[in-house]
XYZ file of C-alpha atoms in Angstrom:
607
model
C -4.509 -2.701 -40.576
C -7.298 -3.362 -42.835
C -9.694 -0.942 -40.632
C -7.351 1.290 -40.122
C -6.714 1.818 -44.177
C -10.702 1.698 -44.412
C -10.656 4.557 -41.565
C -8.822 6.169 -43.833
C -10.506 6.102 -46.827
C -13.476 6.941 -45.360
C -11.941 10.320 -43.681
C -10.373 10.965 -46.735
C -13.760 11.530 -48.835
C -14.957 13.897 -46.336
C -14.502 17.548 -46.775
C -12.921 19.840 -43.822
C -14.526 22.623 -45.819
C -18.066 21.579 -46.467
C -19.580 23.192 -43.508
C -17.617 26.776 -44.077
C -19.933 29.490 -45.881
C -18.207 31.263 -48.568
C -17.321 34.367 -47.174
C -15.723 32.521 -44.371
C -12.165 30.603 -43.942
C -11.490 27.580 -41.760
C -8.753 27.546 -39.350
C -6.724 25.088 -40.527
C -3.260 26.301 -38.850
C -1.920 28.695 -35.663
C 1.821 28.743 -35.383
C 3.466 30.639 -32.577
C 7.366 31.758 -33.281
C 9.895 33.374 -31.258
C 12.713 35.527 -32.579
C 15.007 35.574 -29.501
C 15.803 34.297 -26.483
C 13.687 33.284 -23.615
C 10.200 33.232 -24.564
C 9.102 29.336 -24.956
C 6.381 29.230 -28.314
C 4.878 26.186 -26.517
C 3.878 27.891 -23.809
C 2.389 30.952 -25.640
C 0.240 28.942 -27.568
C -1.812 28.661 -24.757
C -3.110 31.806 -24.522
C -4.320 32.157 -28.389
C -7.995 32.922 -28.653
C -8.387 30.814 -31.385
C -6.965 27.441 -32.023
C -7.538 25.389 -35.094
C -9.524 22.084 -34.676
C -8.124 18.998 -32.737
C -5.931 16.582 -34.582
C -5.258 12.809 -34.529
C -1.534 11.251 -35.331
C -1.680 10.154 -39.011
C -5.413 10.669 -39.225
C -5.332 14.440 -38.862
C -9.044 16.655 -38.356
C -10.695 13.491 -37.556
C -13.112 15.228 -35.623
C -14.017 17.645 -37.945
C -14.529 15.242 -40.868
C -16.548 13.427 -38.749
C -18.842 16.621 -38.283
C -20.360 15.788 -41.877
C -22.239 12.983 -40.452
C -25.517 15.070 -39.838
C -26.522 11.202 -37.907
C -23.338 11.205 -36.100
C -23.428 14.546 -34.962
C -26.660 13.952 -33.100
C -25.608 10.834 -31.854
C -21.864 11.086 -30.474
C -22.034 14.615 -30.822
C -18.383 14.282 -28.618
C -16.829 12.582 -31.591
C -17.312 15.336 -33.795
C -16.317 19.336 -34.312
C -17.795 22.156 -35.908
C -15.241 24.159 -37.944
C -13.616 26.585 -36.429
C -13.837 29.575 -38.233
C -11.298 32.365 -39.359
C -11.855 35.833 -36.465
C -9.434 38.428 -37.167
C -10.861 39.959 -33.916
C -9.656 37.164 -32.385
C -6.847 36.755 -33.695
C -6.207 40.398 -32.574
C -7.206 39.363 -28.864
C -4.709 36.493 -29.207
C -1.490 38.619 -30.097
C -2.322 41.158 -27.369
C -2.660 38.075 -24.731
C 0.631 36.647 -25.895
C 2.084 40.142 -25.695
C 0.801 40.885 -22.066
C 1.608 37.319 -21.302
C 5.536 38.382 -22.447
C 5.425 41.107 -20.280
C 4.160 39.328 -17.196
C 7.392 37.418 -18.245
C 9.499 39.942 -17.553
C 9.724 41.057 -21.082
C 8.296 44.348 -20.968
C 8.875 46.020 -24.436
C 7.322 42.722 -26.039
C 6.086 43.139 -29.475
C 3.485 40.804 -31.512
C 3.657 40.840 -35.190
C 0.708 38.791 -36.921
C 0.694 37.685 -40.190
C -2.860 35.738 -42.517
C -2.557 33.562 -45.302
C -5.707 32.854 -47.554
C -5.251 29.608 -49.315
C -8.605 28.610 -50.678
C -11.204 28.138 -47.971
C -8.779 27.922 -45.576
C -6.509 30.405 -42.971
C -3.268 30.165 -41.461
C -2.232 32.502 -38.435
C 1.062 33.102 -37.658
C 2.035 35.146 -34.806
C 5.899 35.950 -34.282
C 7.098 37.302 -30.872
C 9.878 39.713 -30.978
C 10.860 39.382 -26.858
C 13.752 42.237 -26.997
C 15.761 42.394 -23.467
C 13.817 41.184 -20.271
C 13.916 43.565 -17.451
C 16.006 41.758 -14.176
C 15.391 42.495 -10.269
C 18.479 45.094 -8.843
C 16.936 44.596 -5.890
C 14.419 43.026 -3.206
C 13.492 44.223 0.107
C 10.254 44.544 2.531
C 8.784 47.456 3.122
C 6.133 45.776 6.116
C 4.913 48.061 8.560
C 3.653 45.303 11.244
C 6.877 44.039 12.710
C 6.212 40.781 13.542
C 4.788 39.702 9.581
C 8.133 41.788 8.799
C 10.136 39.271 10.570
C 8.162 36.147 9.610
C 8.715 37.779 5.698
C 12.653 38.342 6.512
C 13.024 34.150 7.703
C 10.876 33.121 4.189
C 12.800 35.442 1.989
C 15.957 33.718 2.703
C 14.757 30.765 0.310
C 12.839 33.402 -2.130
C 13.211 33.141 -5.795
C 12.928 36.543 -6.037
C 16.651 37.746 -5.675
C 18.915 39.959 -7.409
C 19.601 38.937 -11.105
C 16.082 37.208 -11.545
C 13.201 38.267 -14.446
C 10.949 40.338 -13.209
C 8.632 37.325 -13.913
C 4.784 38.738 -12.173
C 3.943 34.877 -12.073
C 7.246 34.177 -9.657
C 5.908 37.180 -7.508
C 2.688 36.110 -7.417
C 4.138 32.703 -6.393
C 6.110 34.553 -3.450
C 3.115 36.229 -1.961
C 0.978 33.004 -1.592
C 3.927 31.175 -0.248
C 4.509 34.338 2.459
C 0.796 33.950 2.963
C 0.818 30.012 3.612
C 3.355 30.446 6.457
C 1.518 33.088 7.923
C -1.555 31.136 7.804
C 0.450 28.514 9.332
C 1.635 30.224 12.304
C -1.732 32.134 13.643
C -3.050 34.628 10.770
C -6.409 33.477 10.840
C -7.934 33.819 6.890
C -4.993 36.264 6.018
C -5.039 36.379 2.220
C -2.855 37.362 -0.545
C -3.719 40.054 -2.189
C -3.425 42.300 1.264
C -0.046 42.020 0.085
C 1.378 43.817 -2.613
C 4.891 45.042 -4.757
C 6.143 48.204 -5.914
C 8.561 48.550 -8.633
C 10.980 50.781 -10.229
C 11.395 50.227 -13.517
C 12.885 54.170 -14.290
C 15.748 53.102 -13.997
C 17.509 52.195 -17.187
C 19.342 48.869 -18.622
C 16.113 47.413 -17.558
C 16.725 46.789 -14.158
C 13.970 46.996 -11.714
C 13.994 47.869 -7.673
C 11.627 45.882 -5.943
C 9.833 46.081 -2.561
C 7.024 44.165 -0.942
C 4.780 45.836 1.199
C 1.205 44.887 3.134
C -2.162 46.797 3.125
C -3.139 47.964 6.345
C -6.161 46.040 8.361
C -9.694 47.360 8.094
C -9.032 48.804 11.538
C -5.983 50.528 11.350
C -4.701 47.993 13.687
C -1.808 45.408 13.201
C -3.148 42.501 11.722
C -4.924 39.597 14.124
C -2.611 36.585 15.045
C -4.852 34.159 17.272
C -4.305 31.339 19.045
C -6.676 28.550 19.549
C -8.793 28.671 22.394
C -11.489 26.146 23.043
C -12.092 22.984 21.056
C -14.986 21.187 21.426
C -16.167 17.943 18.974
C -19.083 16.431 18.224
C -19.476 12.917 17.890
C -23.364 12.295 15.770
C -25.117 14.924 14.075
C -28.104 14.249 17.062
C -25.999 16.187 19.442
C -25.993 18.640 17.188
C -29.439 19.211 16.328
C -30.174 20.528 20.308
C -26.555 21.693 21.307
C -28.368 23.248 24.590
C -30.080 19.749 25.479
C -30.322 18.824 29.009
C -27.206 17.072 30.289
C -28.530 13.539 30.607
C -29.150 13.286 26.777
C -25.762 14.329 25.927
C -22.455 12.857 27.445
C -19.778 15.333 28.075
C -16.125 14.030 28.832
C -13.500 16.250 28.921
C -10.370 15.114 27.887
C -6.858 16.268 27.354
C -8.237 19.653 27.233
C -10.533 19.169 24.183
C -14.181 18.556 25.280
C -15.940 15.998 23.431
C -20.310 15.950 22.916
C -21.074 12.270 22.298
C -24.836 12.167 21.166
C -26.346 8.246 21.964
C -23.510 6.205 21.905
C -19.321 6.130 21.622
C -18.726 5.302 18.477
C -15.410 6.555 18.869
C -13.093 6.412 22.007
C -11.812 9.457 23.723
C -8.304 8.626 22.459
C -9.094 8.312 19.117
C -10.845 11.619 18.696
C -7.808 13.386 20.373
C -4.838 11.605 18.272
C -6.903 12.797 15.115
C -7.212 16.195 16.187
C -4.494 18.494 15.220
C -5.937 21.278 17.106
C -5.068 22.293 20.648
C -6.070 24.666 22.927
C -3.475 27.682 23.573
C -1.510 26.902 20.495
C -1.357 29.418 17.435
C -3.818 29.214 14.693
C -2.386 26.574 11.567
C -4.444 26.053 8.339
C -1.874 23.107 7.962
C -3.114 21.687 11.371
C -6.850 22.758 10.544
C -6.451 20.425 6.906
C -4.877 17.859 8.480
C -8.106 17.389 11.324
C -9.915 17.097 8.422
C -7.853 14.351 6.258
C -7.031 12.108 9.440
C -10.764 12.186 10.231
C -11.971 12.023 6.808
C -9.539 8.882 6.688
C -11.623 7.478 9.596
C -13.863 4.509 7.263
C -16.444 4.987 10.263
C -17.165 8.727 9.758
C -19.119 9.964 7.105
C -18.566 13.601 7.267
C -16.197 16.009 9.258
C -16.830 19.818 9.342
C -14.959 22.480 11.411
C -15.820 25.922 11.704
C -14.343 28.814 14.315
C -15.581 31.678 16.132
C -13.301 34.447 16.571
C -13.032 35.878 20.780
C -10.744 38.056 22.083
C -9.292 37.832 26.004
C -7.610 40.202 27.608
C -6.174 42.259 24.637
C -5.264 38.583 22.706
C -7.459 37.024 19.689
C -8.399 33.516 20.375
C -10.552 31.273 17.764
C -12.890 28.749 19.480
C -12.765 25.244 17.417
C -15.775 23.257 16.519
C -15.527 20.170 15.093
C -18.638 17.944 14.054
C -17.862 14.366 12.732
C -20.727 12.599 11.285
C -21.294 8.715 12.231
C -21.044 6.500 8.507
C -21.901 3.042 8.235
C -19.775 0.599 10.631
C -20.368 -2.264 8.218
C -20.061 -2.914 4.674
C -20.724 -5.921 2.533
C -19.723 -7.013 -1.101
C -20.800 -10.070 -3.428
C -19.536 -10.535 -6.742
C -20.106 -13.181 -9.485
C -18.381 -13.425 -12.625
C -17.984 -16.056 -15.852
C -14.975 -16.919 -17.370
C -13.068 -18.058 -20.210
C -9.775 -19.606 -19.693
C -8.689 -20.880 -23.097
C -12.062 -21.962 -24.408
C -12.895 -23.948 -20.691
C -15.350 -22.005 -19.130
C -16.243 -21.960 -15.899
C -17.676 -19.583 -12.426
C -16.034 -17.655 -10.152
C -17.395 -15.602 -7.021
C -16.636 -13.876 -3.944
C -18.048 -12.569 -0.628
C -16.559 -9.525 1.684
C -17.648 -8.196 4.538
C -16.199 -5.405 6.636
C -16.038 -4.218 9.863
C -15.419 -0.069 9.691
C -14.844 0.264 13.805
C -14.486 -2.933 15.176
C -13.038 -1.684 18.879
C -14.446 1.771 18.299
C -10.704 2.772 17.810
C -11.352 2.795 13.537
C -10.140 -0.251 13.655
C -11.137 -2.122 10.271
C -11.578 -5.630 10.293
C -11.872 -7.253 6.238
C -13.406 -11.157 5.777
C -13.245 -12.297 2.008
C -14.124 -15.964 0.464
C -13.746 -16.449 -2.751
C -14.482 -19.433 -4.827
C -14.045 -20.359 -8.447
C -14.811 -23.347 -10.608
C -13.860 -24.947 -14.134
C -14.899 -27.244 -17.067
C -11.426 -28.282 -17.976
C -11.441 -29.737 -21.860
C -8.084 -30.525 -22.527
C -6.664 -32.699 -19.892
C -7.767 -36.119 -21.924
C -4.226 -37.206 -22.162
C -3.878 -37.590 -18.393
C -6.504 -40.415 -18.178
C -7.668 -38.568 -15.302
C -11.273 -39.515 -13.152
C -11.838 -35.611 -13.024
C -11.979 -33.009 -15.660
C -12.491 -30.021 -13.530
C -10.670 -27.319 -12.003
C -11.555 -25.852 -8.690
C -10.435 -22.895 -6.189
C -11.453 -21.837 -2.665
C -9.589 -19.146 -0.272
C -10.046 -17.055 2.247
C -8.883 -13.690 3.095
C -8.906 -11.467 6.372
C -7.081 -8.102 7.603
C -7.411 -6.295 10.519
C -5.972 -2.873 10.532
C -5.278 -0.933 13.088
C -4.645 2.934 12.594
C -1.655 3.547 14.242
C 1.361 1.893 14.805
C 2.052 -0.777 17.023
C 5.280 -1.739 18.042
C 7.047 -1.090 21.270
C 9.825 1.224 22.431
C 8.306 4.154 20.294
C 7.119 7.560 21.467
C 3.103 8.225 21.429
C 3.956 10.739 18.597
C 5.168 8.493 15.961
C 2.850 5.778 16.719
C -0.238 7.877 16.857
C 0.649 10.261 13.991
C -2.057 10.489 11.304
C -2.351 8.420 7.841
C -0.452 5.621 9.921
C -1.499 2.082 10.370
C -0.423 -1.847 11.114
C -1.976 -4.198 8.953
C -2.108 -8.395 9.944
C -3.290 -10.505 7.046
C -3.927 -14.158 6.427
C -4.636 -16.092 3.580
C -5.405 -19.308 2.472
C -5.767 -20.554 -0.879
C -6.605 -24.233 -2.674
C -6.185 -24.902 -5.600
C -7.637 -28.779 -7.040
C -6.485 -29.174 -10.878
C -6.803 -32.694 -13.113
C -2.791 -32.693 -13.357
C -2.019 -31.555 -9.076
C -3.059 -30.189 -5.988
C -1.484 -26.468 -4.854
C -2.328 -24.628 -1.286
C -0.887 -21.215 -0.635
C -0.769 -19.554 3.108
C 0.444 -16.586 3.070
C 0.712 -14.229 6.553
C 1.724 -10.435 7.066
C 2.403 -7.627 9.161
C 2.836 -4.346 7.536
C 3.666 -0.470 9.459
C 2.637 1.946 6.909
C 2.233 6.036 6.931
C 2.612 9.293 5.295
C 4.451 12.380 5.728
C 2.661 15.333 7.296
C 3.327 16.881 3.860
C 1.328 13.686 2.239
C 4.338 13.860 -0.355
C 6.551 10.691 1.312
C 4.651 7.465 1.473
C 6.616 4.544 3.850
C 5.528 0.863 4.640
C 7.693 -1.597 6.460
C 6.717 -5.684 5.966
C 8.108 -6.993 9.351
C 7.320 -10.365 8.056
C 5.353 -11.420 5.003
C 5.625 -15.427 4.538
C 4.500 -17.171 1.938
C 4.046 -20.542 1.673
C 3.239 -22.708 -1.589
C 2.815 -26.530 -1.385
C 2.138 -29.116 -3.630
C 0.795 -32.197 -2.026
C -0.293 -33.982 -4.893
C 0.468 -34.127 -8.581
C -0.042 -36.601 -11.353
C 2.239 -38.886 -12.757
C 2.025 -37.885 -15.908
C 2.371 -33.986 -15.727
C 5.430 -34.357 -13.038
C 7.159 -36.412 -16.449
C 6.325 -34.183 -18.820
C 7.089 -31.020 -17.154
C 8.452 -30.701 -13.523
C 10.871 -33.661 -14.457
C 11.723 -32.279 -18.212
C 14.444 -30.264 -18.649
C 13.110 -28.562 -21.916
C 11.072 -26.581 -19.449
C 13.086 -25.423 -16.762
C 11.284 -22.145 -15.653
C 8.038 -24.414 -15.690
C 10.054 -26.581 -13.057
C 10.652 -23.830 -10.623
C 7.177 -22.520 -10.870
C 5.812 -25.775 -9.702
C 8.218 -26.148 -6.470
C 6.850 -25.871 -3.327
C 7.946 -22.530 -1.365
C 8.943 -20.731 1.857
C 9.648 -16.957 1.630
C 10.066 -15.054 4.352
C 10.595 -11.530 3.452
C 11.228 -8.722 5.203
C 10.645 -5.453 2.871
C 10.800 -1.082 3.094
C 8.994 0.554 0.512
C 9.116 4.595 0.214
C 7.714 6.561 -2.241
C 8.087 10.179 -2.954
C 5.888 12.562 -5.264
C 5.594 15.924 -6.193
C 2.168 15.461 -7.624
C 0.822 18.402 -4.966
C 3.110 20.993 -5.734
C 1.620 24.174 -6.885
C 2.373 25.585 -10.595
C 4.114 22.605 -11.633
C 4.161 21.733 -15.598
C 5.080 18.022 -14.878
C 4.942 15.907 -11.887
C 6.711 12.673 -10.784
C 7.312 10.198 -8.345
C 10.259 7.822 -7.286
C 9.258 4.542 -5.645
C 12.613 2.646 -4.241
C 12.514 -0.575 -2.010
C 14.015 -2.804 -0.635
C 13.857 -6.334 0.899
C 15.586 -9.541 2.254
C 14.104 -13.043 2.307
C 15.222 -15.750 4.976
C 15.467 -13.997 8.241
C 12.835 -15.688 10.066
C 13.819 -19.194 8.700
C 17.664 -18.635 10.055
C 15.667 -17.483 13.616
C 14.136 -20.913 13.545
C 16.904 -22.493 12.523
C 18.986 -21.436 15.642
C 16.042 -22.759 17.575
C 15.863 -26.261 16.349
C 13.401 -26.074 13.748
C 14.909 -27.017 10.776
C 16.162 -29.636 9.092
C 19.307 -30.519 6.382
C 18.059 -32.021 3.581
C 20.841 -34.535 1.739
C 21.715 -32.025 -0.706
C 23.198 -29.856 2.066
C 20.239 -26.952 2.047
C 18.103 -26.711 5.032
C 14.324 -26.491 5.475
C 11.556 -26.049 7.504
C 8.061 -27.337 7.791
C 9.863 -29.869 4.895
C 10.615 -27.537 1.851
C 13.731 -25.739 1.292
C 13.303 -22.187 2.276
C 14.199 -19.163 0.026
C 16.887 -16.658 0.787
C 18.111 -13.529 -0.971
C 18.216 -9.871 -1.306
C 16.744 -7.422 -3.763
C 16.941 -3.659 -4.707
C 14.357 -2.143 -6.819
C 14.306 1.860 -8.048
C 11.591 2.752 -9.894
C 10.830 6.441 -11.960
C 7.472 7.706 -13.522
C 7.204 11.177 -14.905
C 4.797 13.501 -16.700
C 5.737 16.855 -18.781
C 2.887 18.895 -19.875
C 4.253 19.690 -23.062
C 1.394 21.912 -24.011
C -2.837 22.157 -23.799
C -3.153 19.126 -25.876
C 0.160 17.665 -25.148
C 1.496 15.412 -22.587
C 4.726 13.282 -22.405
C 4.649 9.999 -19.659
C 8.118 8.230 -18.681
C 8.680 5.433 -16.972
C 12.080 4.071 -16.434
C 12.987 0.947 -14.087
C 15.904 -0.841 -12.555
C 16.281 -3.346 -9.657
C 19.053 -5.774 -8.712
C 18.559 -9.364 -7.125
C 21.118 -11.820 -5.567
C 20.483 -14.926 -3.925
C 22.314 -16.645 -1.500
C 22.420 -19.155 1.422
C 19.813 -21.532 1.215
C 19.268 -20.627 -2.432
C 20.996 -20.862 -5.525
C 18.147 -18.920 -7.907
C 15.850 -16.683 -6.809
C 12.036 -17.870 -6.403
C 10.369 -17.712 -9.629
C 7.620 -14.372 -8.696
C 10.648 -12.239 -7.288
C 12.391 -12.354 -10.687
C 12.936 -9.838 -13.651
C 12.739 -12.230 -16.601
């Protein structure tokens, strides 16, 4: 509080004004205003010109008071502004951008009134939009001369947003042409762009209504435009093979295989297979930028290649256009190693703590990934006195390995979902010990997680077959079991300190619309869902557990965990403006134990 009030005062003493000459004014304020309907003053002020300078909550021109710091400015010149200074050409440029910015609105007979005030040294623009009637579509059709991009245009119109009744908004038709274009790009229209296609309107008509027709540019040649399929694909593995692509053919090894041909330069660093399932393209089939970026992501996802490239030649055969596919992947590092070493402060005991990692990037030369990490950590524990304890320090040790596998494995499932790109299974094992003054804590913990993503990378899955963890306490002292395991002034203490068995079987999904096009906010929704308990009851009908006198049962001795749990979770972002963004974040989940368990284990609840 105190530096903030000293902030203050500081800010306060400096003049916004000092560095305006005389027969200048600073910008101190633009305000945009709407008189009518439909026109958002937000989203106009955007396109002014000339905007006054930045301001902090509470502090105001921060920035700009900072710019009379002739030492500061050369220092952090980013923590300071020069004024910005009153334009009236500007200002002129900014009312005819808001007015063609109307228009492209579908407010046609926009007008922009502008209005100065001189106070001092200072200026205030205000610019007032008068929007009057927006014109509306009467109606849409294609006017396509090729038949077949006529038909293709006739199956995407019937989700258009350009329909009768809508603005005649340019930025909505604009959006309608590129998506037209994407699906033709996906379905064999090799580099077909855009602005080959184009509108014509009516807008003669009166009551400002507007008929509207979409039409296409003819090709360079006068012919229909080119829809290709792909013909040959051919990939090379190392950028040696590529350097002599006409070396003789006992330097390079050729294999052939599914129909994609495959240049290996000195060694296989990736199998056949592998190259294939991560490979979207395929000889005979029609020409897909979707297919063409996804080649490059599932490769590019590949920890073993460095670099992935494709390129196309363009062949025609017997009256049809083919594009010949040429892929060159470039061999990265297969391993990688990591060593850290940190100090630390845990309540004034200080202490050490380090780890190793090493990685294999293509352990089976299938991208297979193989992790290894040790970690280690030790403490000068200070305030354990009262224990009467031999040792006063605090020590940790675990280990930690994955291997991951990129696709998934699990029987009775067709090769096209478990080869499908961005997928993987993931087995992990840890073990952790922990040696305190007060007790002695080990933690195992074992996994096997499915995980992949949607072809349109905007649904994100992951299934936890199993993920046990296990948390034992083989020794603790006297003394701390009295004071606070046994004492019932700390019961969540207590639970913390039990030893643990929870076997959890878990579905995560989440959804985004982060990589939507022309989208003022995105957001995502993450929902999952899991149940603890199903292996335990597995073993149980197998003999291996035991009843404890209480009446629960257990296995490997402690009392395993059992319940179900429901979790929904929203985040969101609204671009409010240039400067302004709003972030929300709302929460709810739902647990229940039951069974073996009467509360739920103390990391799997709320509060």
């Amino acid at each position: 509080l105190f530096l903030f009030l000293f902030l203050a005062i500081v800010l306060g003493a400096c003049s916004v004004t000092k560095h305006v000459p005389d027969d200048k004014y600073l910008l101190d304020e633009a305000i945009v205003r709407v008189e009518g309907k439909g026109v958002s003053s937000s989203g106009m002020y955007e396109f002014l010109r000339q905007k006054p300078n930045s301001s902090w909550p509470l502090l105001g021109k921060v920035k700009l008071r900072l710019y009379n710091f002739a030492w500061l400015r050369k220092i952090l010149p980013g923590l300071t502004e020069k004024p910005v200074l009153y334009s009236s050409r500007l200002t002129q440029v900014s009312a005819q951008q808001i007015q063609l910015e109307a228009s492209n609105k579908g407010f046609l007979r926009a007008g922009v009134d502008t209005l100065v005030v001189l106070k001092g040294k200072k200026a205030k623009t205000v610019y007032t939009i008068h929007p009057g009637n927006p014109y509306r579509i009467r109606s849409y059709h294609n006017e396509i001369p090729d038949s077949t991009i006529r038909r293709i245009a006739m199956r995407v119109g019937r989700n258009s947003a350009i329909k009768k009744g809508v603005l005649f908004d340019l930025e909505k038709l604009d959006e309608e042409k590129a998506r037209l274009t994407q699906v033709l790009r996906n379905v064999g229209y090799y580099n077909f762009n855009k602005e080959w296609l184009y509108y014509k309107a009516d807008t003669t008509l009166g009551s400002n209504l507007v008929d509207l027709s979409m039409a296409l540019y003819p090709a360079s040649d006068s012919l229909p435009h080119r829809r290709y399929r792909i013909g040959s694909v051919t990939v090379y593995s190392e950028t040696d093979a590529l350097e002599s692509p006409n070396a003789k053919s006992n330097s390079i090894n050729t294999v052939d295989y599914k129909g994609i041909k495959i240049i290996y330069g000195k060694s296989r660093f990736l199998r056949p297979s592998v190259v294939y399932k991560n490979s979207f393209l395929r000889p005979g089939k029609w020409y897909s930028e979707r297919n063409v970026n996804s080649t490059i992501s599932s490769y590019s996802g590949i920890e073993a290649i460095r670099q992935v490239g494709v390129n196309f030649t363009d062949t025609v055969i017997r009256d049809s256009s083919y594009l010949n596919a040429r892929i060159v992947l470039s061999q990265g590092s297969a391993h990688a190693f990591q060593a850290g070493l940190e100090g630390t402060n845990t309540a004034g005991d200080l202490g050490v703590a380090g780890n190793l990692g090493y990685q294999s990037k293509n352990l089976f030369n299938g991208a297979e990934i193989l992790s290894l990490k040790l970690r280690g950590a030790y403490e000068f524990v200070s305030g354990s006195e009262s224990y009467d304890l031999l040792s006063q320090d605090f020590y940790e040790y675990g280990v930690e390995t994955s291997l991951l596998f990129p696709q998934i494995m699990f029987p009775w499932l067709s090769p096209q979902i478990k080869e499908q790109p961005n997928a993987g299974t993931e087995f992990k094992v840890s073990l952790t010990n922990q040696h305190r003054p007060e007790y002695t804590r080990e933690f195992f913990n074992v996994s096997l997680r499915y995980k992949w993503v949607s072809p349109s990378n905007r649904f994100s899955h992951a299934i936890d077959l199993f993920d046990v963890n296990f948390v034992r306490m083989p020794w603790v002292s006297q003394k701390f079991e009295d004071s606070y395991i046994n004492n019932d002034k700390y019961p969540l203490l207590k639970y913390s300190y039990q030893n643990q068995l929870i076997s959890r079987l878990a579905y995560t999904n989440v959804f985004t619309n982060a990589r939507r096009r022309n989208t003022r906010g995105n957001f995502s929704i993450r929902s999952g869902i899991e149940f603890s308990g199903f292996l335990p009851r597995l073993a149980g009908l197998l003999g291996g557990t035991t009843t404890h006198a209480d009446g629960y049962k257990e296995l490997l001795g402690i009392r395993y965990a059992e319940y179900a749990k429901l979790d929904l979770d929203f985040a969101k972002t609204n671009r409010l403006s240039e400067f302004t963004t709003w972030a929300y974040h709302a929460a709810v989940g739902i647990a229940k134990p039951y069974g073996n368990s009467e509360i739920l284990p103390f990391e799997k609840r709320y509060f």
